mmCIF file of C-alpha atoms in Angstrom:
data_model
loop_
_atom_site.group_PDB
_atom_site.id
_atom_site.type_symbol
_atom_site.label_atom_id
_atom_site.label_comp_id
_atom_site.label_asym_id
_atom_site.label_seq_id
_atom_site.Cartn_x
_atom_site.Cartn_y
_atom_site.Cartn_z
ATOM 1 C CA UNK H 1 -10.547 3.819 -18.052
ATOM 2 C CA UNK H 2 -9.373 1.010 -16.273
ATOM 3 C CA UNK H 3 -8.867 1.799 -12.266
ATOM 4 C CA UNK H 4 -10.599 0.698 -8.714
ATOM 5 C CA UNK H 5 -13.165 2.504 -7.571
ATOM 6 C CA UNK H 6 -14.112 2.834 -4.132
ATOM 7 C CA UNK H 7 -17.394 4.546 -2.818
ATOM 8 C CA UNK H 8 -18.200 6.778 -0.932
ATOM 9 C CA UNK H 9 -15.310 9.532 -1.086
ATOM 10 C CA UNK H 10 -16.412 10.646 2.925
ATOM 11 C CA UNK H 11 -18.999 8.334 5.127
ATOM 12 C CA UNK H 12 -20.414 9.269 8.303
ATOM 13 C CA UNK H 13 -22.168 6.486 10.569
ATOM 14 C CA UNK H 14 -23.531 6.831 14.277
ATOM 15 C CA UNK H 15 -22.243 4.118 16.395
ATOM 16 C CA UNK H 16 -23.662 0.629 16.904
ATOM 17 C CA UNK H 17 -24.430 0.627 13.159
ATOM 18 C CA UNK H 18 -22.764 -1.727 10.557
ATOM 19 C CA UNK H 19 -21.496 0.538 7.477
ATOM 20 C CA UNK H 20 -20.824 -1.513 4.073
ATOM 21 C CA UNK H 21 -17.333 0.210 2.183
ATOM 22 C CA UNK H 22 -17.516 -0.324 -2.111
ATOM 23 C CA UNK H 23 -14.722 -1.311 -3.942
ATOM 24 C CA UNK H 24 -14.938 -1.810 -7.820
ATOM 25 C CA UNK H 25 -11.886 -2.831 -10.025
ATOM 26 C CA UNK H 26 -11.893 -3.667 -14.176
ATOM 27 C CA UNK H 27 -8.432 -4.327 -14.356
ATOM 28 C CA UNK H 28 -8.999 -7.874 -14.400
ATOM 29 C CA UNK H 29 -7.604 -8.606 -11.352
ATOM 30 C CA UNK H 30 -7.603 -11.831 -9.181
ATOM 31 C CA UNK H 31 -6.182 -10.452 -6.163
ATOM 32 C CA UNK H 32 -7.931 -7.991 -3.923
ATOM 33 C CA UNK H 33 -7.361 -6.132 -0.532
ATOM 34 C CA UNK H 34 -8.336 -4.231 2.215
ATOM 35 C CA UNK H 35 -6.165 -2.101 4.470
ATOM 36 C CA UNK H 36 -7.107 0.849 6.983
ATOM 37 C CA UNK H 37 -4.347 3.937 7.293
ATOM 38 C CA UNK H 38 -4.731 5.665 10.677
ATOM 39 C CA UNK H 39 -3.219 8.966 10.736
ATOM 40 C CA UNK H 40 0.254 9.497 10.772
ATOM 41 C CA UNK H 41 0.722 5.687 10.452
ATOM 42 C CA UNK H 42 1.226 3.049 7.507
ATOM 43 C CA UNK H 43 -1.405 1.271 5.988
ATOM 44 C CA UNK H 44 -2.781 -2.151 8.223
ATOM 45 C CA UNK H 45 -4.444 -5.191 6.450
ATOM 46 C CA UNK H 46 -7.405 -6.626 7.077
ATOM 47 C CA UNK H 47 -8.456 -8.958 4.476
ATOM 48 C CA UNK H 48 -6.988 -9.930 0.925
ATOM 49 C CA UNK H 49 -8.598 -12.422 -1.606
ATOM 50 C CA UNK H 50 -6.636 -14.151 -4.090
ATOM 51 C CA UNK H 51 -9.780 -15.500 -5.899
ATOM 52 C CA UNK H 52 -13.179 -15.544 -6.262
ATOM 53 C CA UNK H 53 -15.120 -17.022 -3.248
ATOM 54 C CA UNK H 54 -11.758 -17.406 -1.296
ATOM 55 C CA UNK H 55 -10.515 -14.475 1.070
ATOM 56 C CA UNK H 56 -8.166 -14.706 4.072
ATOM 57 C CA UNK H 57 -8.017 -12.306 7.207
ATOM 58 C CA UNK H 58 -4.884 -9.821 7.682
ATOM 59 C CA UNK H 59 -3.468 -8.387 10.670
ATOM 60 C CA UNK H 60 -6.742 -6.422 11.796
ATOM 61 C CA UNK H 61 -9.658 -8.888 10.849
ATOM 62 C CA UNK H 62 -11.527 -8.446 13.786
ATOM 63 C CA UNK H 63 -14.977 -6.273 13.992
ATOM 64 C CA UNK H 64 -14.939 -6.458 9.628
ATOM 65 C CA UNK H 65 -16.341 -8.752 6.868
ATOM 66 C CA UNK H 66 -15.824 -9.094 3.752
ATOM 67 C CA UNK H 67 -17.253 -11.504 0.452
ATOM 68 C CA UNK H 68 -15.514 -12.263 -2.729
ATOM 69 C CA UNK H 69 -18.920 -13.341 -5.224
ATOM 70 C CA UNK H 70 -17.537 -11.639 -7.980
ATOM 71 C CA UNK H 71 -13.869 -10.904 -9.664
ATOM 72 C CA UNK H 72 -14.690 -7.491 -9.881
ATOM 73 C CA UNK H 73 -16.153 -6.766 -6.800
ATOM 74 C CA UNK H 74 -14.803 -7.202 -2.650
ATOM 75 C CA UNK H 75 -17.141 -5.040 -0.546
ATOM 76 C CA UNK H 76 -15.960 -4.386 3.468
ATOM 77 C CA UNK H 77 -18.533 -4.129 5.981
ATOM 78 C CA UNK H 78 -17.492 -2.305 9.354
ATOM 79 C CA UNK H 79 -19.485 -3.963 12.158
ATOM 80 C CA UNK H 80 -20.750 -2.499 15.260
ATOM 81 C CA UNK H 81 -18.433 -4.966 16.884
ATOM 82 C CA UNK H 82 -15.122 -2.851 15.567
ATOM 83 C CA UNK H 83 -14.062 -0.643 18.912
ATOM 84 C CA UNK H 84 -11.968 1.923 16.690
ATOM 85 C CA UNK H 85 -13.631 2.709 12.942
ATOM 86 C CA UNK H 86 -13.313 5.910 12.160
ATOM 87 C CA UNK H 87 -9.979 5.346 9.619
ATOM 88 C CA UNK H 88 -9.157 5.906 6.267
ATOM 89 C CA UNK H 89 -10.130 2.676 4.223
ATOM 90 C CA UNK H 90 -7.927 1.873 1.449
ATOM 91 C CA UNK H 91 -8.650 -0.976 -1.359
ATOM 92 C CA UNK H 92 -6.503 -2.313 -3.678
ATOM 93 C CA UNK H 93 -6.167 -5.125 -6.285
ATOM 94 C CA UNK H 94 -3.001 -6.949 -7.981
ATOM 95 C CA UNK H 95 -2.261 -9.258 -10.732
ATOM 96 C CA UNK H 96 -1.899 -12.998 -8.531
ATOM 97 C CA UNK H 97 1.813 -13.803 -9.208
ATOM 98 C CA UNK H 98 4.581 -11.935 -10.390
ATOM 99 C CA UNK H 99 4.418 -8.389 -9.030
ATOM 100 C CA UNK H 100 4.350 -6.567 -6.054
ATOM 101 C CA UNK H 101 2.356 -3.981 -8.156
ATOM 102 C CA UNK H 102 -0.591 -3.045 -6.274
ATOM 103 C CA UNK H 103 -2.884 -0.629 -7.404
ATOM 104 C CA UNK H 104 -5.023 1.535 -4.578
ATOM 105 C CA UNK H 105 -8.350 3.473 -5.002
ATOM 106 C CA UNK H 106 -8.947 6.446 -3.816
ATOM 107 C CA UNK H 107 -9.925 5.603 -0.448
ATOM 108 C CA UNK H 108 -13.375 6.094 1.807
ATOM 109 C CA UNK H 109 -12.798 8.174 5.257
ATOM 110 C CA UNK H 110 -15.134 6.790 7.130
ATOM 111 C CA UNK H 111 -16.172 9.007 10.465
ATOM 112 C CA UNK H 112 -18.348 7.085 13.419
ATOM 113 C CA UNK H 113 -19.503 9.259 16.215
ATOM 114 C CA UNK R 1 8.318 -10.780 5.052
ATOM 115 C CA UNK R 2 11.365 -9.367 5.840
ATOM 116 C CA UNK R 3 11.569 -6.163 8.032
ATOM 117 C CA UNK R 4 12.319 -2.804 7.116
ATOM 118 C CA UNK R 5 14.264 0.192 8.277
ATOM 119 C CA UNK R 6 13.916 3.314 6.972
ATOM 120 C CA UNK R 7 14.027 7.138 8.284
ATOM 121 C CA UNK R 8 11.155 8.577 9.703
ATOM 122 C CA UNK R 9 12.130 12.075 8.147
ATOM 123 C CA UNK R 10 14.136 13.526 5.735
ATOM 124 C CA UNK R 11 13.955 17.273 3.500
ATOM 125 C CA UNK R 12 14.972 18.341 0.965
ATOM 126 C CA UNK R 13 15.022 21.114 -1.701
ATOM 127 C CA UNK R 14 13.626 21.508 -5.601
ATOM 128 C CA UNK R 15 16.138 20.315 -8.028
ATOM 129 C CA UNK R 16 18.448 18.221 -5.364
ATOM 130 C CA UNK R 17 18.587 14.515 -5.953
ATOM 131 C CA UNK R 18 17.125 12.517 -2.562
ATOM 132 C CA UNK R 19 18.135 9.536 -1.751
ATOM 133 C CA UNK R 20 16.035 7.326 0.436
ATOM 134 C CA UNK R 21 17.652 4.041 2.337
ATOM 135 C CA UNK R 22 16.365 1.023 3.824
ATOM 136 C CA UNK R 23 17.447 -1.048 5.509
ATOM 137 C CA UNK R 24 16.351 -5.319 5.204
ATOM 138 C CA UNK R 25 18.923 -7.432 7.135
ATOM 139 C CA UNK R 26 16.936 -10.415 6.863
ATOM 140 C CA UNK R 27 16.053 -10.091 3.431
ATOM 141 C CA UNK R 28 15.200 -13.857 1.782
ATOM 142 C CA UNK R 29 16.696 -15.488 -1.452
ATOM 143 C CA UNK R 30 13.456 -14.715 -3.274
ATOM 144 C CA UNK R 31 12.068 -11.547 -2.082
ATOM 145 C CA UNK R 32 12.325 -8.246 -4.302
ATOM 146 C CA UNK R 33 12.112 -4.655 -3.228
ATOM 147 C CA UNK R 34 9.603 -2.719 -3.817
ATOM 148 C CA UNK R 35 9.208 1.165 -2.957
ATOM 149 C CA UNK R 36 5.253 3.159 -2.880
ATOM 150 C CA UNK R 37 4.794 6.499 -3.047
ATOM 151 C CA UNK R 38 1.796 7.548 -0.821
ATOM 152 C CA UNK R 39 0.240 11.580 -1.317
ATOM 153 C CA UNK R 40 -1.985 12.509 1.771
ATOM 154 C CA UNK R 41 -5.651 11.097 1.713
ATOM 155 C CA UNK R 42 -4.692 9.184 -1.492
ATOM 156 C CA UNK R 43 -3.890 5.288 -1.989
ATOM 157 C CA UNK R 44 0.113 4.253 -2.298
ATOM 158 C CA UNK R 45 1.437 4.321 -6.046
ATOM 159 C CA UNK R 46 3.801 1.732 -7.059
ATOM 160 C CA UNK R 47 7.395 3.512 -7.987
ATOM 161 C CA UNK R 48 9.636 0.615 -8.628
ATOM 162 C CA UNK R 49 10.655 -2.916 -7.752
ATOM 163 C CA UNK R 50 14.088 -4.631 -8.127
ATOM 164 C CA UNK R 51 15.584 -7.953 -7.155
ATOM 165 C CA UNK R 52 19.305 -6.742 -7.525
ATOM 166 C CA UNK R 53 22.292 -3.968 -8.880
ATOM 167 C CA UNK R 54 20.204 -1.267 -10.638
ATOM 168 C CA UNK R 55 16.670 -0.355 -11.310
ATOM 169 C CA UNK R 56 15.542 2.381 -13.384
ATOM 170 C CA UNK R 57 12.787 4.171 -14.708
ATOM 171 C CA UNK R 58 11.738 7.429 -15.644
ATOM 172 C CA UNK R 59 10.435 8.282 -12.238
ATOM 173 C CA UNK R 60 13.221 7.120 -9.794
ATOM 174 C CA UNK R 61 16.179 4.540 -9.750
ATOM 175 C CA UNK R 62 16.950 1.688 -7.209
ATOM 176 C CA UNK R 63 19.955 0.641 -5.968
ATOM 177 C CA UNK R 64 20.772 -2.804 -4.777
ATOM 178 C CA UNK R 65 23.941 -3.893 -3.173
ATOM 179 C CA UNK R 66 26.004 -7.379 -4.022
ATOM 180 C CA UNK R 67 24.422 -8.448 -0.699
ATOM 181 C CA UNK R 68 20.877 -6.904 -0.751
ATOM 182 C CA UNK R 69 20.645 -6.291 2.972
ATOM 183 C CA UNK R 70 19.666 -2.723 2.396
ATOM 184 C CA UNK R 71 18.547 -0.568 -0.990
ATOM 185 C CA UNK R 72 18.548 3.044 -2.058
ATOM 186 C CA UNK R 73 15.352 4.915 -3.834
ATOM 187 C CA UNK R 74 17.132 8.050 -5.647
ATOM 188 C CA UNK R 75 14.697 10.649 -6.741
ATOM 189 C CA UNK R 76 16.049 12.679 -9.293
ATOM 190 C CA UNK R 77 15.895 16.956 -9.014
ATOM 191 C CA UNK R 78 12.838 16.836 -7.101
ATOM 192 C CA UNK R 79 10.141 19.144 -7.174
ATOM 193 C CA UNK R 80 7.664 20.197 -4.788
ATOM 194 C CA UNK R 81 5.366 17.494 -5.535
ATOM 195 C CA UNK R 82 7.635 14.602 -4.731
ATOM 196 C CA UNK R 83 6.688 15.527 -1.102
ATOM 197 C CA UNK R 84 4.989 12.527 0.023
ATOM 198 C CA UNK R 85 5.554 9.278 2.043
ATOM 199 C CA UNK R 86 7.545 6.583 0.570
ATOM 200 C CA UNK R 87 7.431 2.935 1.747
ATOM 201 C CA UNK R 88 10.313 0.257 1.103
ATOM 202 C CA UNK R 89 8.312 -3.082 1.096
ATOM 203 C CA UNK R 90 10.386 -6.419 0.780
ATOM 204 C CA UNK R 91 8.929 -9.880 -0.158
ATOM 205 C CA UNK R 92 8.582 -12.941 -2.572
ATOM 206 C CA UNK R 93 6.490 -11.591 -5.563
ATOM 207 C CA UNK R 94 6.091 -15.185 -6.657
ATOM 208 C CA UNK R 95 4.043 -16.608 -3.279
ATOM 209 C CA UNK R 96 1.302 -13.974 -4.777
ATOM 210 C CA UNK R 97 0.409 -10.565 -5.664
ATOM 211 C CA UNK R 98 -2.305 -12.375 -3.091
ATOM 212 C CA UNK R 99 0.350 -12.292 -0.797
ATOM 213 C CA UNK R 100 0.564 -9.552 2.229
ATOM 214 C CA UNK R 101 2.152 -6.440 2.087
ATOM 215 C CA UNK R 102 3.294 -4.567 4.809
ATOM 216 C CA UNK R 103 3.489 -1.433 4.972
ATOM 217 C CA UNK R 104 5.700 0.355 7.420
ATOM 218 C CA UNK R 105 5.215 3.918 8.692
ATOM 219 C CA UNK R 106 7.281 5.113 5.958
ATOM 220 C CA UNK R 107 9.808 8.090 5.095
ATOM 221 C CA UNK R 108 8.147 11.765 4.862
ATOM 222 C CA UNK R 109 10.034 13.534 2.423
ATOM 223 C CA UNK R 110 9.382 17.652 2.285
ATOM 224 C CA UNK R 111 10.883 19.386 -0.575
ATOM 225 C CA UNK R 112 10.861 23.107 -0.028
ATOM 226 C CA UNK R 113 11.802 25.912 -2.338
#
């Protein structure tokens, strides 16, 4: 099956401690991305990579990271220094050109008390 | 990317047809249109992109106007599950699938019995 994958489903973190988010795709994508849904509101970006060891920050960079070593793979880490991260963490991945077609994961909720 | 405009709000009931507008008044030579469909605590599904006239597929249809400052999702005899939030997205598809998206706060649509 080909699809993104993102891991864990639910994630629970006490503050002050960086949290690492998984995101998988085998669709052969070049283009990946992060965005964070809060609720009742649309989704906010706050990284994308267009290619392998390349990534750019979105709207909402601040208090993440992110690395791009493989095609398949663009892992978010949620730093102590983000002031609101308990969100819904969507990932997603597109062809590079030629669509607007981006496919989403499942998401991680990710809950810091 | 061009802004969008579309209503917070709208219901409906199984087997109508829904038709969902938005508004782009500064839409760009190059951009396309491109609508997600967004269940709760899932990622956004791609529904359909267009550049201009008519779109169609068997899920929904898109309607462009001569001067593309606004377009027109049409969901055929919904059903119950079509509730959901639907996002009208505008932008050049050829500057990247590794180029932003941004996603607006959306329609709701409820379809009740």
């Amino acid at each position: 099956d080909g699809g993104i994958t993102q891991s864990p489903k639910y994630l629970f973190r006490k503050e002050g401690q960086n949290v690492t988010l998984s995101c998988e795709q085998n669709l052969n994508h070049d283009a990946m991305y992060w965005y964070r849904q809060d609720p009742g509101q649309g989704l906010r970006l706050i990284y994308y990579s267009q290619i392998v060891n390349d990534f750019q920050k979105g709207d909402i960079a601040e208090g993440y990271s992110v690395s791009r070593e493989k095609k398949e793979s663009f892992p978010l880490t949620v730093t102590s220094a983000q002031k609101n991260p308990t969100a819904f963490y969507l990932c997603a991945s597109s062809a590079r050109q030629g669509s607007y077609e981006q496919y989403f994961g499942p998401g991680t909720r990710l809950t810091v008390t | 990317l061009a802004k969008t405009t579309q209503p917070i709000s709208m219901d409906s009931y199984e087997g109508q047809e829904v038709n969902i507008t938005c508004s782009h008044n500064n839409i760009a030579t190059n951009d396309y249109i491109t609508w997600y469909q967004q269940f709760p605590s899932q990622g956004p599904r791609f529904i359909i992109q267009g550049y201009k006239t008519k779109v169609t597929n068997e899920v929904a249809s898109l309607f462009i106007p001569a001067d593309r400052k606004s377009s027109t999702l049409s969901l055929p005899r919904v059903s119950l599950s079509d509730t959901a939030v639907y996002y009208c997205l505008v932008g050049d598809i050829f500057t990247g699938g590794g180029n932003k998206l941004t996603f607006g706060t959306g329609t709701q649509l409820k379809v009740e019995l």
